[in-house]
Short mmCIF file of C-alpha atoms in Angstrom, two decimals:
data_model
loop_
_atom_site.label_atom_id
_atom_site.label_comp_id
_atom_site.label_asym_id
_atom_site.label_seq_id
_atom_site.Cartn_x
_atom_site.Cartn_y
_atom_site.Cartn_z
CA MET A 1 1.65 4.70 -10.82
CA ILE A 2 -2.08 5.17 -10.28
CA PRO A 3 -2.73 8.32 -8.25
CA GLY A 4 -6.48 7.79 -8.39
CA ASP A 5 -8.88 10.45 -7.12
CA GLY A 6 -8.76 12.98 -4.28
CA ILE A 7 -5.29 13.54 -2.83
CA GLY A 8 -3.54 10.83 -4.88
CA PRO A 9 -2.21 12.92 -7.78
CA GLU A 10 -0.64 15.54 -5.54
CA LEU A 11 1.22 12.97 -3.47
CA MET A 12 2.36 11.04 -6.52
CA LEU A 13 4.11 14.13 -7.87
CA HIS A 14 6.20 14.25 -4.74
CA VAL A 15 7.05 10.55 -4.98
CA LYS A 16 8.24 11.15 -8.50
CA SER A 17 10.43 14.06 -7.49
CA VAL A 18 12.02 12.22 -4.57
CA PHE A 19 12.79 9.21 -6.77
CA ARG A 20 14.68 11.27 -9.32
CA TYR A 21 17.55 12.92 -7.44
CA GLY A 22 19.60 12.75 -4.36
CA VAL A 23 20.82 9.64 -2.56
CA HIS A 24 24.20 9.27 -4.17
CA GLY A 25 25.28 12.89 -3.94
CA GLY A 26 24.87 15.91 -6.16
CA GLY A 27 24.72 14.68 -9.72
CA GLY A 28 26.73 11.50 -9.40
CA ASP A 29 27.61 8.97 -12.07
CA LEU A 30 24.30 8.27 -13.78
CA SER A 31 25.67 5.29 -15.69
CA THR A 32 26.67 3.64 -12.43
CA LEU A 33 23.31 4.51 -10.95
CA TRP A 34 21.41 2.93 -13.81
CA ARG A 35 23.59 -0.18 -13.80
CA GLU A 36 22.85 -0.60 -10.08
CA GLY A 37 19.15 -0.27 -10.80
CA GLN A 38 19.42 -2.85 -13.56
CA ARG A 39 21.12 -5.37 -11.30
CA ALA A 40 18.64 -4.78 -8.49
CA SER A 41 15.48 -5.02 -10.55
CA GLY A 42 16.68 -7.90 -12.70
CA GLY A 43 15.32 -6.16 -15.77
CA ARG A 44 11.74 -6.70 -14.60
CA ALA A 45 9.05 -4.31 -15.67
CA VAL A 46 7.41 -2.14 -13.08
CA GLY A 47 3.81 -0.87 -13.33
CA LEU A 48 2.99 2.03 -11.05
CA GLY A 49 -0.69 2.70 -10.71
CA LEU A 50 -3.04 5.62 -11.58
CA TRP A 51 -0.52 7.78 -13.05
CA PHE A 52 1.24 4.76 -14.59
CA TRP A 53 4.80 5.92 -14.18
CA CYS A 54 7.49 4.16 -16.11
CA LEU A 55 10.69 2.65 -14.87
CA ARG A 56 12.79 3.03 -17.99
CA SER A 57 14.84 0.01 -18.97
CA CYS A 58 18.20 0.11 -17.27
CA GLN A 59 19.49 -1.80 -20.28
CA GLU A 60 18.83 1.29 -22.37
CA GLY A 61 21.24 3.24 -20.20
CA PRO A 62 20.73 6.72 -18.78
CA SER A 63 18.98 9.24 -20.93
CA THR A 64 20.81 12.56 -20.66
CA GLY A 65 17.86 14.38 -22.15
CA MET A 66 15.49 12.76 -19.68
CA TRP A 67 17.63 13.70 -16.70
CA HIS A 68 18.12 17.24 -18.00
CA GLN A 69 14.39 17.55 -18.46
CA ALA A 70 13.81 16.20 -14.95
CA ARG A 71 16.22 18.77 -13.51
CA GLN A 72 14.40 21.53 -15.40
CA GLU A 73 11.12 20.32 -13.94
CA HIS A 74 12.69 20.23 -10.48
CA HIS A 75 13.69 23.89 -10.75
CA GLY A 76 10.32 24.92 -12.13
CA THR A 77 11.60 25.70 -15.63
CA GLY A 78 10.51 22.65 -17.50
CA VAL A 79 7.57 20.42 -18.19
CA PRO A 80 6.81 16.94 -16.85
CA PRO A 81 8.93 14.23 -18.49
CA ARG A 82 7.47 12.60 -21.56
CA PRO A 83 6.27 9.00 -21.19
CA LEU A 84 8.00 6.31 -23.17
CA ALA A 85 6.43 5.53 -26.49
CA GLN A 86 5.25 1.95 -26.88
CA SER A 87 7.92 1.40 -29.53
CA GLN A 88 10.62 2.37 -27.02
CA VAL A 89 9.73 -0.41 -24.58
CA ARG A 90 11.62 -3.62 -25.21
CA GLU A 91 10.89 -7.00 -23.75
CA GLY A 92 12.56 -7.36 -20.36
CA SER A 93 12.77 -3.65 -19.74
CA SER A 94 12.25 -2.19 -16.29
CA ARG A 95 9.31 0.12 -16.61
CA ALA A 96 6.78 1.39 -14.12
CA ALA A 97 3.44 2.68 -15.29
CA SER A 98 0.95 4.81 -13.42
CA ALA A 99 -2.51 5.85 -14.47
CA ARG A 100 -3.76 9.25 -13.52
CA GLY A 101 -7.42 10.09 -13.12
CA GLY A 102 -9.75 12.37 -11.27
CA PRO A 103 -11.10 15.88 -11.70
CA GLY A 104 -9.03 18.61 -13.26
CA GLY A 105 -6.52 16.19 -14.70
CA LEU A 106 -5.53 14.97 -11.24
CA PRO A 107 -4.90 11.23 -10.90
CA GLY A 108 -7.40 9.09 -9.06
CA GLY A 109 -8.17 8.82 -5.37
CA ARG A 110 -5.34 10.49 -3.49
CA PRO A 111 -3.94 13.09 -5.90
CA GLU A 112 -2.14 15.29 -3.35
CA PRO A 113 -0.16 12.59 -1.52
CA ALA A 114 0.49 10.90 -4.82
CA ALA A 115 1.90 14.02 -6.39
CA LEU A 116 3.95 15.00 -3.37
CA THR A 117 5.38 11.55 -3.04
CA GLN A 118 7.19 11.97 -6.33
CA LEU A 119 9.54 14.51 -4.70
CA CYS A 120 11.16 11.96 -2.42
CA PRO A 121 12.17 9.46 -5.11
CA ARG A 122 13.75 12.32 -7.05
CA HIS A 123 15.96 13.28 -4.13
CA ALA A 124 16.70 9.62 -3.41
CA CYS A 125 18.14 9.23 -6.92
CA VAL A 126 16.00 6.16 -7.61
CA PRO A 127 16.40 4.91 -11.22
CA VAL A 128 12.75 5.45 -12.15
CA ASP A 129 11.08 7.26 -15.01
CA PHE A 130 7.32 7.72 -15.16
CA GLU A 131 4.60 7.25 -17.73
CA GLU A 132 1.15 8.67 -17.05
CA VAL A 133 -2.11 6.91 -17.90
CA HIS A 134 -5.25 8.84 -17.08
CA VAL A 135 -8.04 7.07 -15.23
CA SER A 136 -11.28 8.81 -14.31
CA SER A 137 -14.16 7.54 -12.20
CA ASN A 138 -16.55 9.37 -14.53
CA ALA A 139 -15.44 7.69 -17.74
CA ASP A 140 -16.26 4.26 -19.13
CA GLU A 141 -14.22 1.17 -18.29
CA GLU A 142 -11.82 1.56 -21.19
CA ASP A 143 -9.35 3.63 -19.17
CA ILE A 144 -9.09 1.06 -16.37
CA ARG A 145 -8.58 -1.63 -19.01
CA ASN A 146 -5.67 0.41 -20.37
CA ALA A 147 -4.29 0.67 -16.86
CA ILE A 148 -4.55 -3.09 -16.39
CA MET A 149 -2.74 -3.67 -19.69
CA ALA A 150 0.05 -1.36 -18.55
CA ILE A 151 0.45 -3.25 -15.28
CA ARG A 152 0.49 -6.57 -17.12
CA ARG A 153 3.26 -5.21 -19.29
CA ASN A 154 5.21 -3.72 -16.39
CA ARG A 155 4.39 -6.06 -13.48
CA VAL A 156 4.41 -3.49 -10.64
CA ALA A 157 2.26 -0.44 -9.83
CA LEU A 158 2.00 2.34 -7.25
CA LYS A 159 -1.55 3.66 -7.04
CA GLY A 160 -3.90 5.96 -5.26
CA ASN A 161 -7.50 4.96 -4.77
CA ILE A 162 -9.94 5.31 -7.65
CA GLU A 163 -13.26 6.75 -6.60
CA THR A 164 -16.32 4.60 -7.31
CA ASN A 165 -19.07 6.44 -9.19
CA HIS A 166 -22.25 5.58 -7.26
CA ASN A 167 -24.46 7.12 -9.94
CA LEU A 168 -23.71 4.29 -12.35
CA PRO A 169 -26.09 1.30 -12.64
CA PRO A 170 -25.72 -1.68 -10.25
CA SER A 171 -24.09 -3.75 -12.99
CA HIS A 172 -21.12 -1.37 -12.91
CA LYS A 173 -18.23 -2.83 -10.91
CA SER A 174 -15.79 -0.92 -8.74
CA ARG A 175 -12.66 -0.07 -10.71
CA ASN A 176 -10.50 -0.99 -7.75
CA ASN A 177 -12.19 -4.38 -7.65
CA ILE A 178 -11.78 -4.85 -11.41
CA LEU A 179 -8.08 -4.12 -11.04
CA ARG A 180 -7.56 -6.64 -8.24
CA THR A 181 -9.58 -9.47 -9.78
CA SER A 182 -8.29 -9.00 -13.34
CA LEU A 183 -4.68 -9.25 -12.14
CA ASP A 184 -5.47 -11.90 -9.49
CA LEU A 185 -3.96 -9.77 -6.73
CA TYR A 186 -5.17 -12.23 -4.14
CA ALA A 187 -3.21 -11.08 -1.06
CA ASN A 188 -3.70 -7.63 0.43
CA VAL A 189 -1.00 -7.04 3.06
CA ILE A 190 -0.75 -4.05 5.37
CA HIS A 191 1.73 -3.42 8.16
CA CYS A 192 0.24 -1.52 11.11
CA LYS A 193 3.13 -0.34 13.23
CA SER A 194 3.43 2.42 15.82
CA LEU A 195 5.45 5.32 14.42
CA PRO A 196 7.85 7.59 16.33
CA GLY A 197 6.47 10.95 17.33
CA VAL A 198 2.81 10.01 16.77
CA VAL A 199 0.83 10.08 20.02
CA THR A 200 -1.72 7.26 20.23
CA ARG A 201 -3.43 5.35 23.01
CA HIS A 202 -1.45 2.19 22.26
CA ARG A 203 2.29 1.86 21.74
CA ASP A 204 4.37 -1.01 20.38
CA VAL A 205 1.71 -2.05 17.89
CA ASP A 206 3.25 -4.21 15.14
CA ILE A 207 0.70 -6.22 13.17
CA LEU A 208 0.77 -7.74 9.69
CA ILE A 209 -2.75 -8.11 8.25
CA VAL A 210 -3.30 -10.49 5.33
CA ARG A 211 -6.64 -10.08 3.56
CA GLU A 212 -8.04 -12.33 0.82
CA ASN A 213 -8.57 -9.89 -2.03
CA THR A 214 -10.54 -11.59 -4.80
CA GLU A 215 -13.70 -13.25 -3.47
CA GLY A 216 -16.02 -13.16 -0.44
CA GLU A 217 -18.56 -10.33 -0.35
CA TYR A 218 -16.61 -8.50 -3.08
CA SER A 219 -17.52 -11.06 -5.73
CA SER A 220 -20.06 -8.59 -7.21
CA LEU A 221 -22.72 -11.29 -7.52
CA GLU A 222 -26.09 -9.94 -6.46
CA HIS A 223 -29.55 -9.70 -7.93
CA GLU A 224 -33.12 -8.79 -7.05
CA SER A 225 -34.98 -12.11 -7.07
CA VAL A 226 -38.38 -10.44 -6.58
CA ALA A 227 -39.29 -6.83 -6.00
CA GLY A 228 -37.87 -5.71 -2.66
CA VAL A 229 -35.76 -8.84 -2.12
CA VAL A 230 -32.05 -8.77 -2.97
CA GLU A 231 -29.70 -11.73 -2.84
CA SER A 232 -26.00 -10.95 -2.50
CA LEU A 233 -23.65 -13.91 -2.81
CA LYS A 234 -20.58 -14.38 -0.66
CA ILE A 235 -18.18 -16.73 -2.41
CA ILE A 236 -15.66 -18.74 -0.37
CA THR A 237 -13.65 -21.41 -2.16
CA LYS A 238 -11.28 -23.99 -0.78
CA ALA A 239 -8.58 -23.23 -3.34
CA LYS A 240 -8.44 -19.51 -2.57
CA SER A 241 -8.76 -20.03 1.18
CA LEU A 242 -5.83 -22.44 1.17
CA ARG A 243 -3.86 -20.03 -0.99
CA ILE A 244 -4.30 -17.03 1.31
CA ALA A 245 -3.66 -19.12 4.43
CA GLU A 246 -0.45 -20.47 2.91
CA TYR A 247 0.60 -16.93 2.04
CA ALA A 248 0.00 -15.76 5.61
CA PHE A 249 2.01 -18.57 7.18
CA LYS A 250 4.87 -18.17 4.70
CA LEU A 251 4.92 -14.45 5.41
CA ALA A 252 5.03 -15.14 9.15
CA GLN A 253 7.90 -17.57 8.67
CA GLU A 254 9.90 -15.24 6.40
CA THR A 255 9.51 -12.24 8.72
CA GLY A 256 10.23 -14.09 11.97
CA ARG A 257 6.70 -13.80 13.32
CA LYS A 258 5.52 -16.18 16.02
CA LYS A 259 1.75 -16.31 15.68
CA VAL A 260 -1.01 -16.31 13.05
CA THR A 261 -4.61 -15.48 13.97
CA ALA A 262 -7.44 -16.42 11.59
CA VAL A 263 -10.43 -14.06 11.81
CA HIS A 264 -13.85 -15.45 10.86
CA LYS A 265 -17.57 -15.70 11.64
CA ALA A 266 -17.86 -19.47 11.44
CA ASN A 267 -20.25 -19.57 14.38
CA ILE A 268 -22.92 -18.05 12.10
CA MET A 269 -21.71 -18.73 8.54
CA LYS A 270 -20.88 -22.33 9.25
CA LEU A 271 -20.30 -23.36 5.64
CA GLY A 272 -18.62 -20.30 4.14
CA ASP A 273 -16.46 -19.09 7.01
CA GLY A 274 -16.34 -22.64 8.31
CA LEU A 275 -14.55 -23.63 5.11
CA PHE A 276 -12.13 -20.72 5.44
CA LEU A 277 -11.34 -21.65 9.04
CA GLN A 278 -10.85 -25.30 8.17
CA CYS A 279 -8.40 -24.35 5.40
CA CYS A 280 -6.43 -22.20 7.85
CA LYS A 281 -6.22 -25.09 10.30
CA GLU A 282 -5.07 -27.40 7.53
CA VAL A 283 -2.26 -25.06 6.52
CA ALA A 284 -1.32 -24.38 10.17
CA ALA A 285 -0.59 -28.07 10.62
CA GLY A 286 2.33 -27.66 8.23
CA TYR A 287 3.87 -24.91 10.38
CA PRO A 288 4.11 -26.41 13.88
CA HIS A 289 6.66 -23.79 14.96
CA ILE A 290 4.10 -20.98 14.45
CA THR A 291 1.30 -20.59 17.00
CA PHE A 292 -2.16 -20.64 15.42
CA GLU A 293 -5.31 -19.08 16.88
CA ASN A 294 -8.74 -18.33 15.50
CA MET A 295 -11.01 -15.52 16.57
CA ILE A 296 -14.56 -14.41 15.77
CA VAL A 297 -14.51 -11.11 13.91
CA ASP A 298 -16.67 -9.12 16.33
CA ASN A 299 -14.55 -10.31 19.26
CA THR A 300 -11.51 -9.24 17.28
CA THR A 301 -12.59 -5.64 16.89
CA MET A 302 -14.67 -4.95 20.01
CA GLN A 303 -14.35 -5.15 23.76
CA VAL A 304 -16.93 -7.70 24.91
CA GLY A 305 -15.52 -8.62 28.29
CA PRO A 306 -13.65 -7.20 31.27
CA ARG A 307 -10.09 -5.97 30.93
CA PRO A 308 -7.56 -8.46 32.35
CA ALA A 309 -6.18 -7.59 35.78
CA ALA A 310 -2.66 -7.41 34.35
CA PRO A 311 -1.33 -7.16 30.79
CA PRO A 312 -0.02 -10.36 29.19
CA ALA A 313 3.67 -11.11 29.16
CA LEU A 314 5.30 -9.59 26.10
CA GLY A 315 7.76 -11.42 23.94
CA ALA A 316 10.95 -9.99 22.48
CA ARG A 317 9.04 -8.46 19.57
CA GLY A 318 6.36 -6.90 21.74
CA PHE A 319 3.55 -9.39 21.13
CA GLY A 320 1.49 -11.05 23.79
CA ALA A 321 2.19 -14.61 24.81
CA ARG A 322 -0.09 -17.33 23.51
CA ALA A 323 -3.60 -16.91 24.88
CA PRO A 324 -4.85 -19.42 27.43
CA ALA A 325 -7.21 -22.19 26.36
CA ARG A 326 -10.50 -20.37 26.92
CA PRO A 327 -13.07 -18.57 24.75
CA LEU A 328 -11.58 -15.42 23.26
CA LEU A 329 -14.08 -13.00 24.78
CA ALA A 330 -11.70 -10.55 26.44
CA PRO A 331 -10.78 -7.13 25.04
CA GLN A 332 -9.05 -7.73 21.74
CA LEU A 333 -7.91 -5.49 18.89
CA VAL A 334 -9.05 -2.11 20.19
CA SER A 335 -8.11 -2.76 23.82
CA ARG A 336 -5.04 -4.98 23.48
CA PRO A 337 -3.62 -4.86 19.93
CA GLN A 338 -0.14 -5.95 21.06
CA GLN A 339 -1.37 -9.55 21.31
CA PHE A 340 -1.62 -9.82 17.51
CA ASP A 341 1.25 -10.71 15.21
CA VAL A 342 -0.03 -11.88 11.82
CA MET A 343 -3.77 -11.87 11.08
CA VAL A 344 -5.42 -13.59 8.09
CA MET A 345 -9.06 -13.16 7.10
CA PRO A 346 -11.59 -13.09 4.25
CA ASN A 347 -12.20 -9.99 2.16
CA LEU A 348 -14.81 -7.93 4.03
CA TYR A 349 -13.39 -8.58 7.50
CA GLY A 350 -10.01 -7.52 6.17
CA ASN A 351 -11.43 -4.21 5.04
CA ILE A 352 -12.84 -3.53 8.51
CA VAL A 353 -9.78 -4.70 10.45
CA ASN A 354 -7.43 -2.73 8.17
CA ASN A 355 -9.29 0.47 8.98
CA VAL A 356 -9.44 -0.26 12.72
CA CYS A 357 -5.71 -0.99 12.86
CA ALA A 358 -4.87 2.13 10.87
CA GLY A 359 -6.82 4.14 13.44
CA LEU A 360 -4.90 2.50 16.28
CA VAL A 361 -1.54 3.73 14.98
CA GLY A 362 -2.64 7.24 14.00
CA GLY A 363 -4.92 7.18 10.98
CA PRO A 364 -5.14 6.43 7.25
CA GLY A 365 -2.34 8.81 6.33
CA LEU A 366 0.28 6.66 8.06
CA VAL A 367 -0.25 3.08 6.89
CA ALA A 368 0.86 1.57 3.58
CA GLY A 369 -0.47 -1.53 1.88
CA ALA A 370 0.35 -3.91 -0.94
CA ASN A 371 -1.58 -6.26 -3.20
CA TYR A 372 0.32 -9.33 -4.34
CA GLY A 373 -0.39 -11.96 -6.95
CA HIS A 374 1.84 -14.64 -8.43
CA VAL A 375 2.87 -12.29 -11.24
CA TYR A 376 1.89 -8.72 -10.39
CA ALA A 377 2.13 -6.40 -7.38
CA VAL A 378 0.29 -3.13 -6.74
CA PHE A 379 1.19 -0.83 -3.84
CA GLU A 380 -1.11 1.75 -2.26
CA THR A 381 -2.25 3.28 1.01
CA ALA A 382 -3.81 0.76 3.37
CA THR A 383 -7.30 2.16 3.85
CA ARG A 384 -8.18 2.83 0.19
CA ASN A 385 -9.98 6.10 0.88
CA THR A 386 -9.65 8.94 -1.62
CA GLY A 387 -9.26 11.83 0.81
CA LYS A 388 -11.42 13.90 -1.50
CA SER A 389 -12.46 16.35 1.24
CA ILE A 390 -8.85 17.50 1.76
CA ALA A 391 -7.70 17.40 -1.86
CA ASN A 392 -5.77 20.45 -3.11
CA LYS A 393 -5.54 21.96 0.40
CA ASN A 394 -1.88 21.03 0.99
CA ILE A 395 -2.71 19.24 4.25
CA ALA A 396 -2.68 15.58 3.16
CA ASN A 397 -0.29 13.32 5.05
CA PRO A 398 2.27 11.88 2.56
CA THR A 399 3.58 9.20 4.94
CA ALA A 400 1.41 6.29 3.77
CA THR A 401 2.08 6.93 0.09
CA LEU A 402 5.82 7.24 0.65
CA LEU A 403 5.92 4.05 2.72
CA ALA A 404 3.97 2.30 -0.04
CA SER A 405 6.61 3.44 -2.53
CA CYS A 406 9.27 2.00 -0.20
CA MET A 407 7.43 -1.33 -0.20
CA MET A 408 7.48 -1.19 -3.99
CA LEU A 409 11.22 -0.52 -4.07
CA ASP A 410 11.84 -3.43 -1.69
CA HIS A 411 9.74 -5.63 -3.98
CA LEU A 412 12.01 -4.56 -6.86
CA LYS A 413 15.06 -5.37 -4.72
CA LEU A 414 16.08 -1.70 -4.68
CA HIS A 415 16.57 -2.02 -0.94
CA SER A 416 19.10 0.78 -0.41
CA TYR A 417 16.75 3.34 -1.95
CA ALA A 418 13.80 2.04 0.06
CA THR A 419 15.81 2.16 3.27
CA SER A 420 16.95 5.75 2.70
CA ILE A 421 13.44 7.03 2.05
CA ARG A 422 11.92 5.01 4.89
CA LYS A 423 14.50 6.26 7.40
CA ALA A 424 13.89 9.83 6.27
CA VAL A 425 10.13 9.48 6.66
CA LEU A 426 10.47 8.07 10.18
CA ALA A 427 13.04 10.72 11.15
CA SER A 428 10.69 13.44 9.97
CA MET A 429 7.90 12.05 12.15
CA ASP A 430 9.95 13.00 15.23
CA ASN A 431 9.51 16.67 14.32
CA GLU A 432 6.07 17.71 15.57
CA ASN A 433 6.25 20.90 13.52
CA MET A 434 6.02 18.75 10.40
CA HIS A 435 2.92 16.85 11.55
CA THR A 436 -0.09 17.37 9.30
CA PRO A 437 -3.55 18.08 10.80
CA ASP A 438 -4.67 14.44 10.69
CA ILE A 439 -2.18 13.61 13.46
CA GLY A 440 -2.70 16.77 15.48
CA GLY A 441 -0.20 19.11 13.83
CA GLN A 442 -0.37 22.25 11.75
CA GLY A 443 2.18 21.36 9.10
CA THR A 444 1.48 21.24 5.39
CA THR A 445 2.11 18.47 2.91
CA SER A 446 4.84 20.42 1.13
CA GLU A 447 6.58 21.22 4.44
CA ALA A 448 6.52 17.54 5.40
CA ILE A 449 7.99 16.54 2.04
CA GLN A 450 10.75 19.15 2.24
CA ASP A 451 11.68 17.92 5.71
CA ILE A 452 11.78 14.33 4.44
CA ILE A 453 14.02 15.42 1.56
CA ARG A 454 16.31 17.17 4.06
CA HIS A 455 16.61 13.93 6.03
CA ILE A 456 17.33 11.98 2.85
CA ARG A 457 20.24 14.28 2.12
CA ILE A 458 21.54 13.91 5.69
CA ILE A 459 21.19 10.12 5.64
CA ASN A 460 23.16 9.92 2.42
CA GLY A 461 25.91 12.26 3.56
CA ARG A 462 25.00 15.25 1.42
CA ALA A 463 25.21 18.85 2.51
CA VAL A 464 21.89 20.31 3.55
CA GLU A 465 21.00 23.36 1.50
CA ALA A 466 20.20 26.49 3.48
#
């Protein structure tokens, strides 16, 4: 797990706690629990971001000492569990690593949500043990290299955002970017969906956004050709454009989606974005049962025409019917987000659209994201902001971090655990007293987590403690 900077470490602690105890009743048969985890994860290693937290091999069986230590920590009488030594990790073991960075020993970008999120896995009795790897935005690149090695060993990570140090020279690359490119995490996927109990202008929003994650404007290729003139290169390749388009259409097919919209600026960048658009059209031809549209990025995010006299007909899943054959100059994402189903786009546009969509459904504290490659997967909050201004104030919204951990558990085929935590998070959102300030409430992070834990216990048939 990589808590990153800001509120990450705090939220990750709560994730860890929730993973450790709860779903299968008080105590339970730990051997059975670990065998279930072994079957579900297939013995794969799991790397969990900026605290790298370890999923101990289910083949090693339950560690009584580890569970006793975890219970001590839960009751405030113990210390955090020790990470596995390198010699303890066998090939094929299930192990999740997380790197922790940030000021005061707090992990990276979103320490609070990261720390708090650990509580839910504990109460959900998820078969996960955690290893911590410290990552700091103020140190050299060696710590992020160690984090990358841990993810390569463990395959999966849960992370907070790592703050970029802007005082470093231009040759210094963003640590988040180094992580994504080194592991070839080419597909960034976020699910923007209206949540119960959160008041927003638009309802029934349900959009999957697929962002190319490894090239475009984030290629870190720029130079000053002469004094006062800077050239910054945007790299678009056919191979990576075809790859991300194929991913988007496969995702649409697997999730029962009806439409894919390619977002671009090919009217101006005729070669670069023109190539991306052409690749999307080429892939779309292989999926005739999925409607394909393309849309200019500024038309996607802004209202540049009059509102239609009547809203479009909605399908069974709440998405607008296929647009008529005319220029797409009507209100789009901000005014009529229900028309979108799956969206695919290059790197920079994805960053912008991700943030806009997160705002539509309530803000950055509510939306989870994932970064997928052929081998590795890293899960995080969708908007990649550190939340530094609210760190250590106990007001960070843990929803996005918890939903990201659910995505991770689904990826590991631990579906029952993911479902329990996800249901508890959504049930808690119905209680306005638990809403944190970012969504108009006065609740605290710890209160929200305790309410989620209460719902986990109810969902899994356990008595609720007074």
